[in-house]
Coordinates of C-alpha atoms in Angstrom, one line a residue:
E19 CA -0.8 -16.4 27.6
D20 CA -0.6 -12.7 26.8
V21 CA 2.6 -13.2 24.9
T22 CA 1.0 -16.0 22.9
K23 CA -2.0 -13.8 22.0
L24 CA 0.3 -10.9 21.1
K25 CA 2.3 -13.1 18.8
Q26 CA -0.8 -14.3 17.1
E27 CA -2.0 -10.8 16.6
V28 CA 1.3 -9.7 15.1
V29 CA 1.4 -12.7 12.8
R30 CA -2.2 -11.9 11.7
E31 CA -1.4 -8.2 11.0
V32 CA 1.8 -8.9 9.2
T33 CA 0.2 -11.6 7.1
A34 CA -2.7 -9.4 6.2
T35 CA -0.4 -6.5 5.3
L36 CA 1.8 -8.7 3.1
M37 CA -1.1 -10.3 1.4
F38 CA -3.5 -7.4 0.9
G39 CA -1.4 -4.3 1.4
T40 CA -3.7 -2.9 4.0
Q41 CA -3.8 -2.8 7.8
L42 CA -6.7 -4.5 9.6
A43 CA -9.7 -2.4 10.4
P44 CA -9.8 -1.0 13.9
E45 CA -11.8 -2.9 16.5
G46 CA -15.5 -2.8 15.7
R47 CA -15.0 -1.3 12.2
F48 CA -14.8 -3.7 9.3
P49 CA -14.8 -2.0 5.8
T50 CA -17.3 -3.5 3.5
I51 CA -16.6 -4.5 -0.1
L52 CA -18.6 -1.4 -1.0
D53 CA -16.2 0.8 0.9
R54 CA -13.2 -0.8 -0.7
A55 CA -14.7 -0.5 -4.2
D56 CA -15.3 3.2 -3.7
K57 CA -11.8 3.8 -2.5
D58 CA -10.3 1.7 -5.2
L59 CA -12.3 3.5 -7.9
Q60 CA -11.3 6.9 -6.5
A61 CA -7.6 5.9 -6.4
L62 CA -7.7 4.5 -10.0
T63 CA -9.5 7.5 -11.4
A64 CA -7.1 9.9 -9.7
A65 CA -4.1 7.9 -11.0
L66 CA -5.5 8.0 -14.5
L67 CA -6.6 11.6 -14.5
Y68 CA -3.4 13.0 -12.9
S69 CA -1.1 10.9 -15.1
D70 CA 1.4 12.5 -17.4
G71 CA -0.6 11.8 -20.6
A72 CA -4.1 12.8 -19.3
A73 CA -4.1 16.3 -20.7
A74 CA -3.1 15.0 -24.1
H75 CA -5.9 12.4 -24.0
L76 CA -8.5 15.0 -23.0
A77 CA -7.3 17.4 -25.7
K78 CA -7.5 14.8 -28.4
F79 CA -10.9 13.7 -27.0
A80 CA -12.3 17.2 -27.3
E81 CA -11.3 17.2 -31.0
E82 CA -12.3 13.5 -31.7
P83 CA -15.3 12.4 -29.6
A84 CA -14.7 8.8 -30.6
Y85 CA -11.2 8.7 -29.0
I86 CA -11.5 5.9 -26.5
D87 CA -8.6 6.7 -24.2
G88 CA -9.9 10.2 -24.0
A89 CA -13.3 9.0 -23.1
L90 CA -11.8 6.9 -20.3
H91 CA -9.9 9.9 -18.9
F92 CA -12.9 12.2 -19.3
A93 CA -15.0 9.7 -17.3
C94 CA -12.4 9.7 -14.6
L95 CA -12.5 13.6 -14.5
L96 CA -16.3 13.4 -14.2
S97 CA -16.1 10.8 -11.4
L98 CA -13.6 12.9 -9.4
A99 CA -15.9 15.9 -9.8
D100 CA -18.8 13.9 -8.3
S101 CA -20.7 13.5 -11.5
S102 CA -21.0 9.7 -11.4
E103 CA -23.8 9.4 -14.0
G104 CA -21.7 11.3 -16.5
A105 CA -18.7 9.2 -15.7
Q106 CA -20.7 6.0 -16.1
W107 CA -21.9 7.0 -19.5
W108 CA -18.4 7.6 -20.8
W109 CA -17.0 4.5 -19.2
Q110 CA -19.7 2.5 -20.9
F111 CA -18.7 4.1 -24.2
A112 CA -15.1 3.3 -23.7
A113 CA -15.7 -0.2 -22.4
G114 CA -18.1 -0.9 -25.3
A115 CA -15.2 0.0 -27.7
G116 CA -13.0 -2.6 -26.0
N117 CA -11.2 -0.6 -23.2
A118 CA -10.6 -3.1 -20.4
T119 CA -9.7 -0.3 -17.9
A120 CA -13.1 1.4 -18.5
A121 CA -14.8 -2.0 -17.9
H122 CA -12.8 -2.3 -14.6
C123 CA -13.9 1.2 -13.6
L124 CA -17.5 0.1 -14.2
H125 CA -17.0 -3.0 -12.1
L126 CA -15.8 -0.9 -9.2
F127 CA -18.5 1.7 -9.8
H128 CA -21.3 -0.8 -9.6
L129 CA -19.7 -2.8 -6.8
G130 CA -19.5 0.4 -4.7
R131 CA -23.3 0.9 -5.3
G132 CA -24.1 -2.7 -4.3
E133 CA -25.2 -3.5 -7.9
L134 CA -23.5 -6.9 -7.8
R135 CA -25.0 -8.3 -11.1
D136 CA -23.7 -5.3 -13.0
A137 CA -20.4 -5.4 -11.2
D138 CA -20.0 -9.0 -12.1
H139 CA -20.8 -8.3 -15.8
W140 CA -18.2 -5.6 -16.1
A141 CA -15.6 -7.6 -14.2
H142 CA -16.1 -10.4 -16.7
Q143 CA -15.9 -7.9 -19.6
A144 CA -12.6 -6.5 -18.2
V145 CA -11.1 -10.0 -17.9
T146 CA -12.2 -11.2 -21.3
M147 CA -11.2 -8.2 -23.4
D148 CA -7.9 -8.8 -25.2
T149 CA -6.4 -5.5 -24.0
H150 CA -4.3 -4.2 -21.1
V151 CA -6.3 -3.3 -18.0
Q152 CA -5.0 -0.8 -15.5
L153 CA -5.9 -1.9 -12.0
T154 CA -6.1 0.1 -8.8
P155 CA -2.6 1.5 -7.8
F156 CA -1.4 -0.6 -5.0
S157 CA 0.2 2.3 -3.1
R158 CA -3.0 4.3 -3.1
R159 CA -5.5 1.7 -2.0
R160 CA -6.0 3.1 1.4
T161 CA -6.0 6.9 0.8
P162 CA -6.2 8.4 -2.6
R163 CA -3.8 11.2 -3.3
H164 CA -6.4 13.5 -4.8
R165 CA -9.9 14.4 -3.7
P166 CA -12.5 16.2 -5.7
T167 CA -11.8 19.9 -5.6
L168 CA -14.2 22.8 -5.8
A169 CA -12.3 24.1 -8.9
L170 CA -12.7 20.7 -10.6
R171 CA -16.4 20.6 -9.8
E172 CA -16.8 24.2 -11.1
A173 CA -14.9 23.4 -14.3
V174 CA -17.2 20.4 -15.0
G175 CA -20.2 22.6 -14.2
R176 CA -19.2 24.9 -17.1
L177 CA -19.1 22.1 -19.6
Q178 CA -21.7 21.8 -22.4
V179 CA -24.4 19.3 -21.5
N180 CA -26.6 17.5 -24.0
E181 CA -30.0 16.3 -22.7
V182 CA -30.9 12.7 -23.8
E183 CA -34.7 12.7 -23.3
E184 CA -35.2 9.1 -24.3
W185 CA -32.9 7.9 -21.5
G186 CA -33.6 10.6 -19.0
F187 CA -30.1 11.9 -18.3
Q188 CA -27.5 14.4 -19.3
V189 CA -24.3 13.7 -21.3
F190 CA -21.3 16.0 -20.5
R191 CA -19.3 17.1 -23.6
P192 CA -15.5 17.7 -23.2
D193 CA -13.8 20.9 -24.3
S194 CA -10.2 21.7 -25.1
H195 CA -10.1 24.5 -22.4
L196 CA -10.6 21.9 -19.7
A197 CA -7.9 19.7 -21.1
H198 CA -5.4 22.6 -20.9
Q199 CA -6.5 23.4 -17.3
I200 CA -6.1 19.8 -15.9
E201 CA -2.8 20.3 -14.2
E202 CA -3.9 23.5 -12.4
L203 CA -7.2 21.9 -11.5
A204 CA -5.4 19.0 -10.0
D205 CA -3.4 21.2 -7.6
A206 CA -6.3 23.6 -6.8
P207 CA -7.7 23.5 -3.2

């Protein structure tokens, strides 16, 4: 009887790992879809921000505020620096211009907050846009490689901020200095 149960457990774990790329939760701890969305968003933003072309995207965005790929990468930077409202604003900007990856980031962002209607809207937008969408890196789903660093948060704290009184929030503005620092900020403790 024990051998049969053990075989069933092994089959269940192997199947789950092959299908979903994750191990089952420990006994008594089942991750929610909210937890999963937060981890997926963190992994995706880290992958985008620490990619080879991120510094170039950020530098071009500092010069051309309408540069959509720069807006996506800048939003990822803000997200990793724990400035979620700033990130949301720039993801909406990029998604509104047709960037499917930004729409996917918004889907994960709202899903992680439990805002299911908004999450569903952005998932639909990401799927229906006629562009390439970058999904969460499969290898980083469980533990993102990068976590927000103090240096990254401090760098974002030095950015110029415009107050939008009608909407009641602040919009961070990119600068070229931050774009040139991105590699060292990524490696800072």
